[in-house]
XYZ file of C-alpha atoms in Angstrom:
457
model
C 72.253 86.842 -8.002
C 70.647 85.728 -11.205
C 71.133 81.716 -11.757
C 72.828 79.774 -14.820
C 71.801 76.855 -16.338
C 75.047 75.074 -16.489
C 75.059 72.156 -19.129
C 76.787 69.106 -18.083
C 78.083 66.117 -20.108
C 75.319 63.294 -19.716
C 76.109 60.677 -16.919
C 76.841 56.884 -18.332
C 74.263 55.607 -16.328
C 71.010 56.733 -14.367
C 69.092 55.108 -11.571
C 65.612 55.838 -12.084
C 62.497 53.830 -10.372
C 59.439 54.523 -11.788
C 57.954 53.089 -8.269
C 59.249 56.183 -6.858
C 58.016 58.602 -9.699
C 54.450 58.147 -9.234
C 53.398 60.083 -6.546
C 51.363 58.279 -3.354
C 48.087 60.167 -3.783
C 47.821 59.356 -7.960
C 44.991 57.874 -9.222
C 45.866 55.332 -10.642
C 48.009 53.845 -7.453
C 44.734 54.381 -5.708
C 43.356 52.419 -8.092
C 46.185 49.727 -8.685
C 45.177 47.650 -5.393
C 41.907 46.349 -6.930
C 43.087 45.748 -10.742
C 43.019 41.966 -10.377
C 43.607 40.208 -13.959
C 44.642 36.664 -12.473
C 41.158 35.369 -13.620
C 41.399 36.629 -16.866
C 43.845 34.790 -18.351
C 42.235 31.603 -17.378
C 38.917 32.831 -19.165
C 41.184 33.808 -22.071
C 42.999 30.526 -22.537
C 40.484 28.536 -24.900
C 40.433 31.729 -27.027
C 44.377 31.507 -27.611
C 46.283 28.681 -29.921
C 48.629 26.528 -27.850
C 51.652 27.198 -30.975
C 52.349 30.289 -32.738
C 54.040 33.476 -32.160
C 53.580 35.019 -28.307
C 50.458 37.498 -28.498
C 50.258 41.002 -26.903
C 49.578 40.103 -23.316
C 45.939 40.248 -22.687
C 46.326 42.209 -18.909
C 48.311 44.667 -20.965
C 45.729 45.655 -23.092
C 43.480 46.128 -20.470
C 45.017 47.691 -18.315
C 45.618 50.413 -21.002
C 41.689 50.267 -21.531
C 41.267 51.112 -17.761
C 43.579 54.058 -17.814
C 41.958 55.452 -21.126
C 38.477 55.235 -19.549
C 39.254 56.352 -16.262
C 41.007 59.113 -18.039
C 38.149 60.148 -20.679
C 41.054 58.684 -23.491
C 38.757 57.778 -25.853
C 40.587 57.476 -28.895
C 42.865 53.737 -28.751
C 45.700 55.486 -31.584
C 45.783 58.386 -28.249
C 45.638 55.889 -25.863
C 48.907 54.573 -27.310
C 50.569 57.519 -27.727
C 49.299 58.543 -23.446
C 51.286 55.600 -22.413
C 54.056 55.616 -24.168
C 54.722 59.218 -22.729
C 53.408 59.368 -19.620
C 55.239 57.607 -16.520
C 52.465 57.115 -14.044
C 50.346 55.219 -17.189
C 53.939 53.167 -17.942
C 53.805 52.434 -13.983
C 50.346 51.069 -13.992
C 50.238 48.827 -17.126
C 53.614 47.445 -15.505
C 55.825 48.746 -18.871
C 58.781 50.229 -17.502
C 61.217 52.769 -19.182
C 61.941 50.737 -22.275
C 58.667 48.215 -23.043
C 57.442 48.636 -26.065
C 53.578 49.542 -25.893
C 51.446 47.920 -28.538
C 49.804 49.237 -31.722
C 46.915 50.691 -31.778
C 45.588 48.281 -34.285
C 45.737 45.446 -31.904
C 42.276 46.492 -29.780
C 40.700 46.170 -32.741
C 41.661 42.794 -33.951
C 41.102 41.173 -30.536
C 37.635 43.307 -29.862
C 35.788 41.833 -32.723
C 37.844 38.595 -31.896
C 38.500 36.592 -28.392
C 37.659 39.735 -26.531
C 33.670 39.503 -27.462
C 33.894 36.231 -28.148
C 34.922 35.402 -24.197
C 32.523 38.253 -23.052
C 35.980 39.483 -21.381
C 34.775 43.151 -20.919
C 31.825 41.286 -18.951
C 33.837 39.300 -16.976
C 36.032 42.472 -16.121
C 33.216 44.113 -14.500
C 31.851 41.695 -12.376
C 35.119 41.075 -10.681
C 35.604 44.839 -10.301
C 31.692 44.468 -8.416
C 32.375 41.598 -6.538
C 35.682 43.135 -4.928
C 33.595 46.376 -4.354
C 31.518 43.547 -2.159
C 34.455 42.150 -0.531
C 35.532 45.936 0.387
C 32.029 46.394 2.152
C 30.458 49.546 -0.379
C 26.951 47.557 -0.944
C 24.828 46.944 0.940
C 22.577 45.119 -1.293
C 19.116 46.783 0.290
C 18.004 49.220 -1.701
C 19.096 48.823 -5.722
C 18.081 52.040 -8.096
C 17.842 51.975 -12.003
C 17.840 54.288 -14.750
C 19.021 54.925 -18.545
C 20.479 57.649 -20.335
C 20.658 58.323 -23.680
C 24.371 58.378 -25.426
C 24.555 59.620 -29.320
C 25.717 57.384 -31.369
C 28.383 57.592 -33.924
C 26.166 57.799 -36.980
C 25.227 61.308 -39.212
C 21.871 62.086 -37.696
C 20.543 63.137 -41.522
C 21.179 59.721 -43.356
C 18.981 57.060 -43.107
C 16.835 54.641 -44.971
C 13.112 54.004 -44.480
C 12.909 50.094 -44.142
C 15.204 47.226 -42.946
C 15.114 45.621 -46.910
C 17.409 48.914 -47.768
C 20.051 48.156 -45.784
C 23.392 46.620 -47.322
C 24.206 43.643 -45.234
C 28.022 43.592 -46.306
C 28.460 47.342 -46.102
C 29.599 46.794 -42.314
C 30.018 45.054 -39.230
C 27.411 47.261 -37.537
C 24.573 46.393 -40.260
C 24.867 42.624 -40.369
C 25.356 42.345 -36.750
C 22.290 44.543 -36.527
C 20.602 42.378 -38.822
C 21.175 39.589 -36.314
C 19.507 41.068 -32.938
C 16.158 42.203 -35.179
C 14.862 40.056 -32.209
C 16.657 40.445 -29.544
C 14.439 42.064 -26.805
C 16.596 44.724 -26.088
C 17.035 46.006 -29.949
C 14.658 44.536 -32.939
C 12.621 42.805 -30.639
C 11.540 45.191 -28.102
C 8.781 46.874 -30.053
C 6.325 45.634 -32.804
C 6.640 49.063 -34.308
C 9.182 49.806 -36.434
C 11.241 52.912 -36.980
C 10.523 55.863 -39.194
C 14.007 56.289 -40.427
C 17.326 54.469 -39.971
C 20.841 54.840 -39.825
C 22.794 52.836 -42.832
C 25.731 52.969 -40.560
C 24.865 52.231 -37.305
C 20.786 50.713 -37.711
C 20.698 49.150 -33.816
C 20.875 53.270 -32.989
C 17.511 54.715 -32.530
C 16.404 57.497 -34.226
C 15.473 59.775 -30.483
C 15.726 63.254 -28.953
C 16.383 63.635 -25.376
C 15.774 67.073 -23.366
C 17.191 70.287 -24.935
C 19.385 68.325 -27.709
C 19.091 68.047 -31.197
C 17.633 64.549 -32.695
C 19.860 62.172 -33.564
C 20.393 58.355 -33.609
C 21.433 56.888 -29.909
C 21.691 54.086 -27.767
C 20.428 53.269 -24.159
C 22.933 52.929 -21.279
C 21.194 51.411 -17.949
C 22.292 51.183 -14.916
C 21.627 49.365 -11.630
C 22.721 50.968 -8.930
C 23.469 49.911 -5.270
C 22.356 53.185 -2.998
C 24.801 52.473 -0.880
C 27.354 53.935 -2.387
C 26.027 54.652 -5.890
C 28.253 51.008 -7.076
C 27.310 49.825 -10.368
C 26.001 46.643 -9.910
C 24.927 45.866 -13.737
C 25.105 47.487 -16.975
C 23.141 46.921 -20.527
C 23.133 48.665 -23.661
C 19.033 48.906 -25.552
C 17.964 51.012 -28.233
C 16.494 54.075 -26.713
C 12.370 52.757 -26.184
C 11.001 52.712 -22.768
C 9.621 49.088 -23.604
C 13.513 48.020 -24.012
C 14.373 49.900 -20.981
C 12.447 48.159 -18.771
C 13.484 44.508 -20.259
C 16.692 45.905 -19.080
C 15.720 46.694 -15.975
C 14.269 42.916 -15.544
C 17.807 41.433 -16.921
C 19.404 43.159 -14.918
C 17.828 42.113 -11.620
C 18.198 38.753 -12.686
C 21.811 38.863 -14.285
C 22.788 40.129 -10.109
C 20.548 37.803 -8.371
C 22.457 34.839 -10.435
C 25.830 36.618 -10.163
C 26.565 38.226 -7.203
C 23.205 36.108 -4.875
C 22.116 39.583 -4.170
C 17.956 40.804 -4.470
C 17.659 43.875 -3.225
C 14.496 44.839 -0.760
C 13.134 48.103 -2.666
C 13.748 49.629 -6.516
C 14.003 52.624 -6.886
C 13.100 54.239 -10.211
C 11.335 57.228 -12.293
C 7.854 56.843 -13.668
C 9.146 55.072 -16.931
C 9.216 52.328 -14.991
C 6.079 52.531 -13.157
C 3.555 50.427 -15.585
C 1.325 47.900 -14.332
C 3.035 44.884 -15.827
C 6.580 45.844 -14.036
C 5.078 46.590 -10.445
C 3.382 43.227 -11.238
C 6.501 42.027 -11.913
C 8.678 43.280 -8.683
C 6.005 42.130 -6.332
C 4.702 39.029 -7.221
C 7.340 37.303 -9.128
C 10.540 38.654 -7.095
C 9.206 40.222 -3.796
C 10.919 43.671 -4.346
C 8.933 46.967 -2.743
C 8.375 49.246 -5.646
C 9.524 52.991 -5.016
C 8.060 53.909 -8.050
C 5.773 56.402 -9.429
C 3.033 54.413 -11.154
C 1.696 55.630 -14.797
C -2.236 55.899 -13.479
C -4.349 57.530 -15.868
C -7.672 56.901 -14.003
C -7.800 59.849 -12.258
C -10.426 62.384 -13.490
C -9.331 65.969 -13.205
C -12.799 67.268 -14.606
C -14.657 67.405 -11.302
C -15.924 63.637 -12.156
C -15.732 60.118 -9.993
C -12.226 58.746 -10.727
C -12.281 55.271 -10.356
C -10.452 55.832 -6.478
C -14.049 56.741 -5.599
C -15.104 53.375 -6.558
C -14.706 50.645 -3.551
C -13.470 47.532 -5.101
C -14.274 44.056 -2.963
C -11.866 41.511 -3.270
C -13.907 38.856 -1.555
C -16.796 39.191 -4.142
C -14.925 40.457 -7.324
C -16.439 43.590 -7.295
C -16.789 47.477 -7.606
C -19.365 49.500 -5.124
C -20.081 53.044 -6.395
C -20.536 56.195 -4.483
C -24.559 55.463 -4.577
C -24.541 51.687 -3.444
C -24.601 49.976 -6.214
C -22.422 46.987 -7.600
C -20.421 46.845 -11.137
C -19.468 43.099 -11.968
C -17.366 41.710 -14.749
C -20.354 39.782 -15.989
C -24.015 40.590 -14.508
C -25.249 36.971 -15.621
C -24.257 33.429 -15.565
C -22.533 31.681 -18.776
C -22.870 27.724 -19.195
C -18.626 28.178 -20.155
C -16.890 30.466 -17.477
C -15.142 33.080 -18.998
C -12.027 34.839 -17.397
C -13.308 38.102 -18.607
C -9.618 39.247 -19.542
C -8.767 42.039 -22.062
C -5.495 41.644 -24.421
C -4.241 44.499 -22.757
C -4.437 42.517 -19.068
C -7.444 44.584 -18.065
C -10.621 43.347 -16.880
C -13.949 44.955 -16.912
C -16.413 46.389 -14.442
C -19.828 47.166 -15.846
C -22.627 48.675 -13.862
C -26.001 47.627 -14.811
C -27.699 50.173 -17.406
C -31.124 50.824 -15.454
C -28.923 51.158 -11.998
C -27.019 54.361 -13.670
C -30.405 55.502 -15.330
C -31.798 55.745 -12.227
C -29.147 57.144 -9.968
C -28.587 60.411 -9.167
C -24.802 61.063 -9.190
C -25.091 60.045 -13.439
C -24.142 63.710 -14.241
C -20.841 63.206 -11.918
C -20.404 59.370 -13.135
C -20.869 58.836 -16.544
C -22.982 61.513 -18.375
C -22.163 60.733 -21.954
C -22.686 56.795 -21.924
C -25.140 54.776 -20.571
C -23.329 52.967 -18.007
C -20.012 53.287 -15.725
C -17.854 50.995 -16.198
C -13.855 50.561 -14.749
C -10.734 48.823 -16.017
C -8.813 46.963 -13.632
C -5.485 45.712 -14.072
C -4.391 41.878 -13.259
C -1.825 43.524 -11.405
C -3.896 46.289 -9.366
C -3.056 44.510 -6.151
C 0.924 45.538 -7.087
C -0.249 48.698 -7.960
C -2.311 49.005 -4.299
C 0.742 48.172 -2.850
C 3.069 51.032 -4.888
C 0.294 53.300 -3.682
C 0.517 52.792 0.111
C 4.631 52.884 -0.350
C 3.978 56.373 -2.161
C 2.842 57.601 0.791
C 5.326 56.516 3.444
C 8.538 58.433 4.700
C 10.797 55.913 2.927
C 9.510 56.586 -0.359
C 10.825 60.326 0.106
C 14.143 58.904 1.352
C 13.937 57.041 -2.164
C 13.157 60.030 -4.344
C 15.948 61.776 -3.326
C 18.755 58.949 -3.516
C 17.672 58.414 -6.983
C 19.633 60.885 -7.770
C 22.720 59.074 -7.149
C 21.979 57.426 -10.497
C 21.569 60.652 -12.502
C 25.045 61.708 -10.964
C 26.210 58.630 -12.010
C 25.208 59.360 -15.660
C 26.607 63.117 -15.252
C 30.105 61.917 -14.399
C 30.174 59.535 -17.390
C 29.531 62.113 -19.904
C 31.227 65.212 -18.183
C 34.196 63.632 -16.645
C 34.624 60.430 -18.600
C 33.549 61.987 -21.940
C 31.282 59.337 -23.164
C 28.666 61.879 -24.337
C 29.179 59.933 -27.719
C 30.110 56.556 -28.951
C 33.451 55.842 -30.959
C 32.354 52.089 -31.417
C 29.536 51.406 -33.701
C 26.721 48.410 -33.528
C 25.197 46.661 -30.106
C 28.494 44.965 -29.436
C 30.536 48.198 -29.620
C 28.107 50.497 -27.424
C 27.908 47.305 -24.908
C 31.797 46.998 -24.916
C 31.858 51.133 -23.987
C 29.399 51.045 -21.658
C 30.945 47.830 -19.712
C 34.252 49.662 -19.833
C 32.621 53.164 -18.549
C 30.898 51.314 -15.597
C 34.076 49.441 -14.852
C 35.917 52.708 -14.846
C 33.270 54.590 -12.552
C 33.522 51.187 -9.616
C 37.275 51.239 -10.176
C 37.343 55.183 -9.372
C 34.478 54.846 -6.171
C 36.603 52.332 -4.544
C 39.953 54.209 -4.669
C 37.752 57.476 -3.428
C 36.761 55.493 -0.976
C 38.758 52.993 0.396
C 41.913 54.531 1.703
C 45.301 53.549 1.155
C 47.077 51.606 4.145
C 49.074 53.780 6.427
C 53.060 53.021 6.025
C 54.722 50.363 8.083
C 58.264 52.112 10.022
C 60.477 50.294 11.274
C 61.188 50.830 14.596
């Protein structure tokens, strides 16, 4: 027969455990075993005064932060509102039924405060990587790196045409922007300045990725272990290739001092294939590049590319197809020159009355008088790239880069950050530490499983 609801009088007292609310197989349990904050405290100390009133705990605040980015919360008034409704959140920031969860106004005070001043969001993530290490998810061999571009929280139709327009008091964003003009990874990164910028948010670059609408932006990069696709290293740029690759560099070197791991082989897409970088990954820090190399001296008009040309290292020369030799300098100076271009190139010429006379000048250089070939000071780096291009390995690379571009997916499908709340290079740095904190802290509780149950018997 059809059930009633019978009402009861209320009971003077409840037992209730949140313990045994939150189900076994909830993320955040999963996630709960690798949340260490013991360190943090001790990195926050100098930042806190030894009298006064008692602050909002520090591991409370971030422990809300982890649940709103592993959740896609984006919004810190939300956030507060999540946790102060929902058990499994009250379980994991270690509330109970009756603590009182801070206001939202409190991020904000201690983000532009001890937070950044501490580099606390840093120090998050790199204990969240080195427990990944301790659990045995990188391997440390092969590293891969990319960027992606996240909009930033600025109207993409207002902007000013030179840095002297901006209003240094009209925001934190502008002076702080005003302060990294030359900063490699912002100001500094390019000699060229932008068209149009953003009186709101002028550190966001005016860009268009793919199939999107311009707008202003910001870089996120990421390092990658291929392992298991763990986040190794994270940096914010304004979205040039130049700044990209600085990243990429900083990055390297920020893990290498960090964590004492240089990987083997990097991975990455032709962006990151100029001379200077290969250069850089082979001769400075003995990494294999898997890289596609930008090469524009192949001819595709049926003329000698410069692959045609034989180079001798011995003698510091080119041979051509018909014998004969192109040298930097076809005489001897009374001061040696280095015979170096400002763009790192040096030149090969051939001799003028060699090309006259040859008969491949009509597949070699029919419009000038003489062939001549740039060579870069890194073309042994380059050489090098080339014979990698062609092993198996190198197709084993190409296809676990995409473990980065997954990576990127999940951030702004899953974890929402398609856009930034936060404004200036601080605020997209503080998101994208948080993001990449959020992605390691989700990988290890996907893949490390929970301990079976002890019985007793």
């Amino acid at each position: 027969m059809m059930g009633e609801r019978r009402v009861m009088q209320e009971a003077l007292f409840y037992g209730f455990s949140l313990e045994r609310h939150v189900p076994d197989n909830h993320m955040l349990r999963r996630i709960d075993r690798f949340v260490d904050l013991s360190e943090l405290r001790a990195h926050l100390g100098p930042y806190y005064s030894d009298v006064g009133r008692p602050s909002i705990d520090p591991e409370l605040m971030m422990r809300m932060l982890i649940v709103g980015y592993c959740f896609g919360i984006r919004s810190e008034r939300r956030l507060c509102d999540e946790v102060h409704l929902n058990l499994a959140y009250r379980w994991f920031c270690r509330l109970g039924l009756d603590g009182d969860v801070p206001d939202h106004s409190t991020f904000s005070k201690n983000r532009h405060g001890r937070f950044r001043e501490s580099d606390l969001l840093r120090k998050l993530f790199e204990t969240v990587v080195a427990r990944c290490m301790k659990e045995g998810i990188v391997g440390g061999e092969g590293f891969a790196v990319d960027a992606s571009v996240i909009v930033a929280d600025a109207h993409r139709r207002r902007g000013v045409a030179k840095i002297e327009d901006l209003d240094p008091t009209s925001n934190r964003a502008v002076a702080e922007y005003l302060s990294v003009l030359d900063d490699a990874a912002f100001g500094g990164a390019t000699p060229v300045e932008p068209k149009v910028i953003s009186p709101t948010d002028p550190a966001a670059r005016y860009t268009a990725s793919a199939n999107s609408v311009a707008g202003y932006a910001y870089s996120d990069n990421y390092l990658i272990d291929l392992k298991h696709a763990v986040i190794m290293d994270v940096e914010a740029t304004t979205t040039i290739r130049q700044a990209e690759v600085g990243a990429a560099k900083t990055m390297l070197d920020r893990t290498a001092e960090q964590f004492g791991v240089t990987p083997s082989r990097l991975v990455a897409d032709a962006g990151y294939g100029s001379a200077e970088m290969v250069g850089w990954l082979v001769d400075e820090r003995g990494i294999e590049p898997h890289v596609k190399l930008m090469d524009k001296a192949e001819r595709t008009d049926g003329t000698l590319s410069r692959s045609d040309f034989a180079f001798d290292p011995e003698r510091n020369l080119y041979a051509c197809p018909g014998g004969k030799e192109l040298r930097k300098y076809h005489r001897v100076f009374a001061k040696p020159r280095d015979g170096l271009t400002k763009d790192g190139t040096m030149i090969y010429f051939a001799r003028k009355q060699d090309c006259e006379a040859c008969a491949l000048k009509p597949k070699c250089c029919l419009n000038v008088p003489a062939r001549k070939i740039a060579r870069s000071v890194h073309e042994a780096a380059r050489d090098k790239a080339r014979a990698i291009a062609e092993t198996e390995a190198y197709a084993v690379s190409r296809r676990e880069r995409k473990k980065v571009e997954m990576l990127f997916a999940h951030l702004k499908r899953i974890l929402r950050l398609g856009r930034l709340r936060l404004r200036g290079p601080s605020g997209a740095k503080d998101e994208f530490l948080l993001a990449a904190t959020a992605q390691n802290l989700r990988k290890l509780a996907k893949l490390i499983p929970l301990p079976a149950p002890i019985f007793a018997s």
